[in-house]
Coordinates of C-alpha atoms in Angstrom, one line a residue:
M1 CA 41.6 25.2 -7.3
R2 CA 38.2 23.6 -6.9
I3 CA 37.6 20.8 -4.5
P4 CA 39.0 17.7 -6.3
T5 CA 37.4 14.4 -6.7
G6 CA 38.2 11.3 -4.7
A7 CA 37.7 7.7 -6.1
L8 CA 35.4 6.3 -3.6
A9 CA 34.8 3.6 -6.1
T10 CA 38.2 2.0 -5.3
R11 CA 39.2 2.9 -1.8
S12 CA 37.7 3.1 1.7
A13 CA 38.5 6.0 3.9
M14 CA 42.1 6.5 5.0
S15 CA 43.5 6.7 8.5
L16 CA 42.7 10.4 9.1
M17 CA 39.0 9.8 9.0
A18 CA 39.3 6.5 10.8
L19 CA 41.1 8.2 13.7
A20 CA 38.5 11.0 13.8
F21 CA 35.7 8.5 13.9
L22 CA 37.4 6.5 16.7
F23 CA 37.9 9.7 18.7
A24 CA 34.2 10.7 18.2
A25 CA 33.1 7.3 19.1
A26 CA 35.1 7.4 22.3
M27 CA 33.8 10.8 23.3
F28 CA 30.2 10.1 22.3
P29 CA 29.4 6.4 22.5
A30 CA 26.6 5.2 20.2
V31 CA 23.6 3.6 21.7
G32 CA 23.3 0.6 19.3
G33 CA 21.0 -0.5 16.5
I34 CA 17.9 1.4 15.3
E35 CA 15.7 -0.5 17.8
E36 CA 18.0 0.3 20.7
V37 CA 18.0 4.0 19.7
A38 CA 14.2 4.1 19.6
E39 CA 14.0 2.4 22.9
E40 CA 16.5 4.9 24.5
L41 CA 14.5 7.9 23.2
A42 CA 11.3 6.3 24.6
R43 CA 13.0 5.7 27.9
L44 CA 14.2 9.3 28.1
E45 CA 10.7 10.6 27.5
A46 CA 9.2 8.2 30.0
E47 CA 11.7 9.2 32.7
A48 CA 11.7 13.0 32.0
P49 CA 10.1 15.0 34.7
P50 CA 7.0 16.9 33.6
A51 CA 7.1 20.6 33.0
P52 CA 6.2 22.8 36.0
D53 CA 2.6 23.0 34.9
G54 CA 2.4 19.2 34.5
G55 CA 2.4 19.4 30.7
S56 CA 4.6 17.9 28.1
P57 CA 8.3 17.1 28.9
Y58 CA 9.1 18.6 25.5
L59 CA 10.0 22.3 25.8
G60 CA 10.6 23.2 22.2
S61 CA 13.6 24.2 20.1
E62 CA 13.3 27.8 21.1
T63 CA 14.2 26.7 24.6
C64 CA 17.3 25.0 23.4
G65 CA 18.2 28.1 21.4
R66 CA 18.5 30.2 24.5
C67 CA 21.9 28.6 25.2
H68 CA 22.7 27.0 21.8
Q69 CA 22.0 30.1 19.8
Q70 CA 24.3 29.5 16.8
I71 CA 23.3 25.9 16.4
W72 CA 19.6 26.8 16.8
S73 CA 19.9 29.6 14.2
E74 CA 21.4 27.3 11.6
F75 CA 19.0 24.4 12.5
S76 CA 16.0 26.7 12.0
V77 CA 16.7 27.1 8.3
S78 CA 17.6 23.4 7.7
G79 CA 15.1 21.0 6.3
H80 CA 14.2 19.2 9.5
P81 CA 11.7 21.7 11.0
Y82 CA 9.9 22.0 7.6
K83 CA 8.7 18.4 7.6
L84 CA 5.4 19.5 9.0
M85 CA 4.2 23.0 9.7
R86 CA 0.9 24.5 10.8
A87 CA -0.9 26.5 8.2
E88 CA -0.6 29.7 10.3
R89 CA 3.1 29.6 9.9
A90 CA 3.4 28.0 6.4
R91 CA 1.2 30.7 4.8
N92 CA 4.0 33.2 5.3
R93 CA 6.2 31.2 3.0
P94 CA 6.2 31.3 -0.9
I95 CA 4.0 28.2 -1.3
P96 CA 1.1 28.0 -3.7
L97 CA -2.1 26.2 -2.8
P98 CA -4.0 23.5 -4.8
D99 CA -6.5 24.9 -7.2
G100 CA -9.4 26.5 -5.5
Y101 CA -8.1 26.3 -2.0
R102 CA -7.5 29.1 0.5
W103 CA -5.3 29.1 3.6
D104 CA -8.4 28.8 5.8
D105 CA -9.0 25.4 4.2
I106 CA -5.6 24.1 5.3
S107 CA -4.6 22.7 8.7
Y108 CA -1.0 21.6 8.0
V109 CA 1.6 21.8 5.2
I110 CA 3.8 18.7 4.6
G111 CA 7.3 19.5 3.4
G112 CA 8.0 22.7 1.4
Y113 CA 11.7 22.9 2.2
K114 CA 13.2 22.0 -1.2
W115 CA 11.5 19.2 -3.1
K116 CA 7.7 19.0 -2.7
V117 CA 4.7 20.2 -0.8
R118 CA 1.5 18.4 0.2
F119 CA -1.4 19.8 2.2
M120 CA -3.9 18.6 4.8
D121 CA -7.4 19.8 5.0
T122 CA -9.2 21.1 8.2
D123 CA -10.1 17.5 9.1
G124 CA -6.4 16.4 8.9
Y125 CA -6.7 14.3 5.7
I126 CA -4.1 14.8 2.9
I127 CA -5.7 16.8 0.1
T128 CA -5.9 14.6 -3.0
E129 CA -8.1 16.6 -5.3
T130 CA -8.8 20.2 -6.4
E131 CA -11.4 22.2 -4.5
D132 CA -14.0 21.5 -7.2
G133 CA -13.5 17.7 -6.8
E134 CA -11.1 17.0 -9.7
P135 CA -8.8 14.2 -8.6
G136 CA -5.0 14.9 -8.5
M137 CA -2.9 18.0 -9.0
N138 CA -2.3 18.0 -5.3
Q139 CA 1.5 17.9 -5.0
Y140 CA 3.6 21.0 -5.7
N141 CA 7.1 20.3 -7.0
M142 CA 9.4 23.0 -5.9
L143 CA 12.3 22.3 -8.3
T144 CA 10.1 22.5 -11.4
G145 CA 7.2 24.7 -10.3
T146 CA 4.7 22.0 -11.4
W147 CA 1.8 20.2 -9.9
T148 CA 1.5 16.4 -10.1
D149 CA -0.8 13.7 -8.8
Y150 CA -0.4 12.0 -5.4
N151 CA -2.9 9.3 -4.6
P152 CA -5.5 11.2 -6.6
G153 CA -9.0 11.2 -5.3
Q154 CA -8.3 8.9 -2.3
L155 CA -9.5 9.6 1.3
L156 CA -5.9 9.7 2.6
P157 CA -5.2 9.9 6.4
Y158 CA -1.9 11.4 7.6
N159 CA 0.1 8.6 9.2
C160 CA 3.6 10.0 8.8
G161 CA 4.0 11.6 12.2
R162 CA 6.7 9.2 13.4
C163 CA 9.3 10.8 11.1
H164 CA 7.7 14.2 10.6
T165 CA 7.1 15.3 14.2
T166 CA 8.7 15.5 17.6
G167 CA 7.4 13.6 20.6
F168 CA 5.1 11.4 18.4
L169 CA 2.7 8.9 19.9
P170 CA 0.7 6.5 17.7
E171 CA -2.4 6.8 19.8
G172 CA -5.2 9.4 19.3
N173 CA -5.7 12.2 16.7
Q174 CA -3.7 15.4 16.9
G175 CA -6.0 18.3 17.7
G176 CA -9.0 16.0 17.5
L177 CA -8.7 15.9 13.7
P178 CA -9.9 12.5 12.5
G179 CA -7.6 12.4 9.5
I180 CA -4.5 12.5 11.6
Q181 CA -3.2 9.2 13.1
G182 CA -1.3 9.8 16.3
T183 CA -0.3 12.9 18.3
W184 CA 2.9 14.9 18.8
A185 CA 4.5 17.5 21.0
A186 CA 5.5 19.7 18.1
P187 CA 5.2 19.5 14.3
G188 CA 8.5 19.0 12.3
I189 CA 11.7 17.5 13.4
Q190 CA 12.8 19.7 16.3
C191 CA 15.9 19.5 18.6
E192 CA 14.2 17.1 21.0
A193 CA 13.3 14.6 18.2
C194 CA 17.0 13.5 18.2
H195 CA 18.2 14.7 21.7
G196 CA 15.2 13.6 23.7
P197 CA 12.9 15.7 25.9
S198 CA 14.4 18.6 27.8
A199 CA 11.9 19.0 30.6
R200 CA 12.7 21.1 33.7
G201 CA 12.7 19.5 37.1
P202 CA 10.9 20.9 40.1
E203 CA 13.8 23.2 40.9
G204 CA 13.8 24.6 37.4
V205 CA 17.0 22.7 36.4
E206 CA 17.0 21.7 32.8
V207 CA 17.4 17.9 32.1
H208 CA 19.2 17.8 28.7
G209 CA 18.8 15.0 26.3
Y210 CA 21.5 12.7 25.1
I211 CA 24.0 12.8 22.2
D212 CA 24.1 9.9 19.9
R213 CA 26.5 10.1 16.9
S214 CA 25.6 6.7 15.4
S215 CA 24.1 6.3 12.0
E216 CA 21.3 4.4 13.7
L217 CA 19.9 7.6 15.1
C218 CA 19.6 9.1 11.6
G219 CA 18.4 5.8 10.4
Q220 CA 15.2 5.9 12.4
C221 CA 13.8 8.1 9.7
H222 CA 16.3 8.1 6.8
I223 CA 15.3 4.5 6.0
R224 CA 12.7 2.6 4.0
G225 CA 11.8 -1.0 4.6
D226 CA 14.4 -3.4 5.6
A227 CA 17.8 -1.7 6.3
D228 CA 19.5 -4.5 4.3
T229 CA 17.6 -3.6 1.1
I230 CA 17.4 -0.5 -1.0
P231 CA 13.9 -0.1 -2.4
A232 CA 13.5 1.4 -5.9
S233 CA 10.7 2.5 -8.2
G234 CA 10.4 3.9 -11.7
G235 CA 14.1 3.6 -12.5
F236 CA 15.3 5.5 -9.4
I237 CA 16.1 4.8 -5.7
R238 CA 13.2 5.9 -3.6
H239 CA 13.7 8.8 -1.3
H240 CA 14.8 9.0 2.4
E241 CA 16.9 5.8 2.1
Q242 CA 20.3 7.3 3.1
Y243 CA 20.7 4.8 5.9
N244 CA 20.0 1.8 3.6
E245 CA 22.4 3.2 1.1
M246 CA 25.2 3.9 3.6
R247 CA 25.1 0.4 4.8
A248 CA 25.7 -0.9 1.3
S249 CA 28.5 1.5 0.6
P250 CA 32.3 1.4 1.1
H251 CA 32.0 3.9 4.0
E252 CA 30.2 1.2 6.0
D253 CA 33.4 -0.9 5.8
A254 CA 35.5 2.1 6.9
G255 CA 33.4 2.5 10.0
L256 CA 32.1 6.0 9.1
T257 CA 28.8 7.4 10.3
C258 CA 26.5 10.1 8.9
V259 CA 28.1 12.7 11.2
S260 CA 31.6 11.8 10.1
C261 CA 30.8 14.0 7.1
H262 CA 27.6 15.9 8.0
D263 CA 26.7 18.4 10.7
P264 CA 23.0 17.4 11.2
H265 CA 22.1 20.9 12.5
K266 CA 22.8 22.6 9.1
R267 CA 21.1 22.6 5.7
G268 CA 22.3 19.6 3.7
E269 CA 24.2 21.5 1.1
F270 CA 26.1 23.4 3.8
S271 CA 26.5 20.6 6.3
I272 CA 29.7 19.0 5.0
H273 CA 32.6 19.4 7.5
T274 CA 34.8 16.6 6.1
E275 CA 35.5 16.8 2.4
C276 CA 36.3 13.8 0.1
Q277 CA 40.0 14.9 -0.3
D278 CA 40.5 14.9 3.5
C279 CA 40.6 11.1 3.3
H280 CA 41.3 10.5 -0.4
G281 CA 44.2 12.9 -0.7
E282 CA 46.3 11.0 -3.2
I283 CA 43.4 10.6 -5.6
A284 CA 42.4 14.1 -5.1
A285 CA 45.8 15.4 -6.0
S286 CA 45.9 13.3 -9.2
Y287 CA 42.5 14.7 -10.2
A288 CA 43.4 18.4 -9.7
G289 CA 43.9 20.2 -12.9
T290 CA 42.3 17.6 -15.2
P291 CA 39.8 18.8 -17.8
M292 CA 36.8 17.7 -15.6
D293 CA 38.2 19.5 -12.6
K294 CA 38.7 22.7 -14.6
L295 CA 35.1 22.5 -15.7
G296 CA 34.0 22.3 -12.1
V297 CA 33.1 18.6 -11.8
D298 CA 33.3 17.6 -8.1
C299 CA 33.5 14.3 -6.4
V300 CA 29.8 14.1 -5.6
D301 CA 28.8 14.8 -9.3
C302 CA 30.0 11.3 -10.2
H303 CA 30.1 9.3 -6.9
M304 CA 26.9 10.8 -5.5
P305 CA 24.7 11.5 -8.6
F306 CA 21.0 12.2 -8.4
A307 CA 20.0 8.6 -8.5
S308 CA 17.2 9.0 -6.0
K309 CA 13.8 10.6 -6.6
S310 CA 11.7 12.5 -4.0
A311 CA 9.4 14.7 -6.1
V312 CA 10.2 14.6 -9.9
A313 CA 12.9 13.2 -12.2
L314 CA 14.9 15.9 -13.9
G315 CA 16.1 13.6 -16.7
P316 CA 16.2 9.9 -17.7
F317 CA 19.1 9.3 -15.3
K318 CA 18.8 12.3 -13.0
G319 CA 16.5 12.3 -10.0
D320 CA 16.4 15.1 -7.4
V321 CA 18.3 13.5 -4.4
R322 CA 21.9 12.5 -4.3
T323 CA 22.7 8.8 -3.6
H324 CA 25.0 7.7 -0.8
L325 CA 26.3 4.6 -2.6
F326 CA 29.6 6.2 -3.7
L327 CA 31.0 3.1 -5.5
I328 CA 30.8 3.2 -9.3
N329 CA 30.2 0.1 -11.5
T330 CA 32.0 1.0 -14.7
A331 CA 30.7 -2.0 -16.7
T332 CA 29.0 -1.2 -20.0
N333 CA 25.9 -3.2 -19.3
G334 CA 25.8 -2.8 -15.5
N335 CA 22.3 -2.5 -14.0
M336 CA 21.8 -0.8 -10.7
F337 CA 18.5 -2.5 -10.1
N338 CA 17.2 -6.1 -9.9
E339 CA 15.2 -7.5 -12.7
A340 CA 11.9 -6.4 -11.2
G341 CA 13.2 -2.9 -10.7
N342 CA 11.9 -2.7 -7.2
F343 CA 15.3 -2.9 -5.4
V344 CA 18.9 -1.9 -6.0
A345 CA 21.0 -4.9 -6.9
L346 CA 23.3 -6.0 -4.1
T347 CA 26.4 -8.3 -4.1
G348 CA 26.6 -11.3 -2.0
S349 CA 28.3 -9.2 0.7
G350 CA 25.4 -6.7 0.6
R351 CA 27.2 -4.0 -1.3
A352 CA 25.7 -1.8 -4.1
A353 CA 27.1 0.5 -6.8
V354 CA 26.0 3.4 -9.0
T355 CA 26.1 2.5 -12.7
I356 CA 27.5 4.7 -15.4
D357 CA 24.2 5.8 -16.7
F358 CA 23.7 7.8 -13.5
A359 CA 27.4 8.6 -12.8
C360 CA 28.2 9.7 -16.4
L361 CA 25.2 10.0 -18.7
S362 CA 23.2 12.2 -16.4
C363 CA 25.5 15.0 -17.6
H364 CA 26.8 13.5 -20.9
T365 CA 23.3 13.1 -22.2
T366 CA 24.2 12.6 -25.8
E367 CA 26.9 9.9 -25.3
S368 CA 26.5 6.1 -25.2
R369 CA 27.1 3.7 -22.3
A370 CA 30.1 2.2 -24.3
W371 CA 31.6 5.7 -24.5
A372 CA 31.0 6.3 -20.8
A373 CA 32.4 2.9 -19.8
F374 CA 35.6 3.4 -21.8
Y375 CA 36.5 6.7 -20.1
A376 CA 35.2 5.7 -16.6
K377 CA 37.3 2.5 -16.4
N378 CA 40.3 3.2 -14.3
F379 CA 39.5 6.9 -14.4
H380 CA 41.7 7.6 -11.3
G381 CA 44.4 5.2 -12.3
Q382 CA 43.9 3.0 -9.3
D383 CA 43.3 -0.3 -11.1
Q384 CA 46.1 -2.8 -11.8
D385 CA 47.7 -2.4 -15.2
T386 CA 46.6 -5.4 -17.3
G387 CA 49.3 -4.8 -19.9
T388 CA 46.7 -4.5 -22.7
T389 CA 46.1 -1.5 -24.9
R390 CA 42.6 -0.2 -24.6
Q391 CA 40.8 1.2 -27.6
P392 CA 37.9 3.6 -27.5
P393 CA 34.5 2.5 -28.9
R394 CA 34.3 2.4 -32.6
R395 CA 32.1 5.5 -32.8
I396 CA 32.6 8.2 -30.3
P397 CA 30.2 11.2 -30.7
R398 CA 32.2 14.4 -31.1
R399 CA 30.7 15.9 -27.9
G400 CA 31.5 16.0 -24.2
V401 CA 34.7 16.7 -22.3
F402 CA 36.9 14.1 -24.0
R403 CA 37.1 13.5 -27.7

């Protein structure tokens, strides 16, 4: 039997997950809000003894891997180290270059793990045109194998080091490159970006960083704008907003954190250590054996559809990053965004929901919203019986799972 679906739209997590969370919180207390987490990491860096040669207190992920070999091995193939990479390393990966460029023209590669790749020239500026001066065609989209425009023709400095590097400082220019704003101890998100510097003391004793299991640690980077808003653009949630979304989801009410479900050391698709049915067992059992279950539709396909976009949209209601809103609004005319389309619509209590165009029509592309709303309503049988007889829409296309 495949992993069954849980109705995150109607329930918060049950006692099993709550107990697990409380145990983790007791064993590994959180630091506090995002500002407190940032301050704690800064304190750790300031108080860390220097390396024996008086250099950086950051010793690198390879040092961590000497003892934490399995964790380091899995982390090394996750997305975090790929956020920024020197050209000397990136050139060994299957990444094409913008038209006319050679690897000798590149200083750093931005991204290149799963969604998109951008490039920095030898002065540290983000490349925004082809080698012959034609603006655009400077972002390679890995899911589609296509090139698109990113700020075409602009003189674009690189100012993303806070979330793309380890040991970032806003002052100076890395390597003396004028296009780079700030400096860092290492490119990419390495172990010490989350655990703090691991400098050795004068006796050669390692000073380990701290462990913070709060969502605020992840939220230092997996956020955009105000944490109490969810920015949107072009009909999709903008990317790296998982912290914003989590705060607006039922899991926030249940007291869950990012690591309640994810192992942050692993690739995203392999990082789940708590499945939906571990908390939503009753709903999962009722879903098992249904036509959608037999066709391989999992919880995340409906409750975490690709409503966010990092590189390219793969359809009218299909981006390339899964949302973390979970709740589904089954109304026929529900709108996930505000009137201007620049934010996800929130309730008075700050909650948001995925609408049926993303939850249903991203797969059932030939059906109507009325069709989707009819079958989505009370899909898991958790709503109160109104005593009325529901009738399907007058015209239901003879396609899809249900007829």
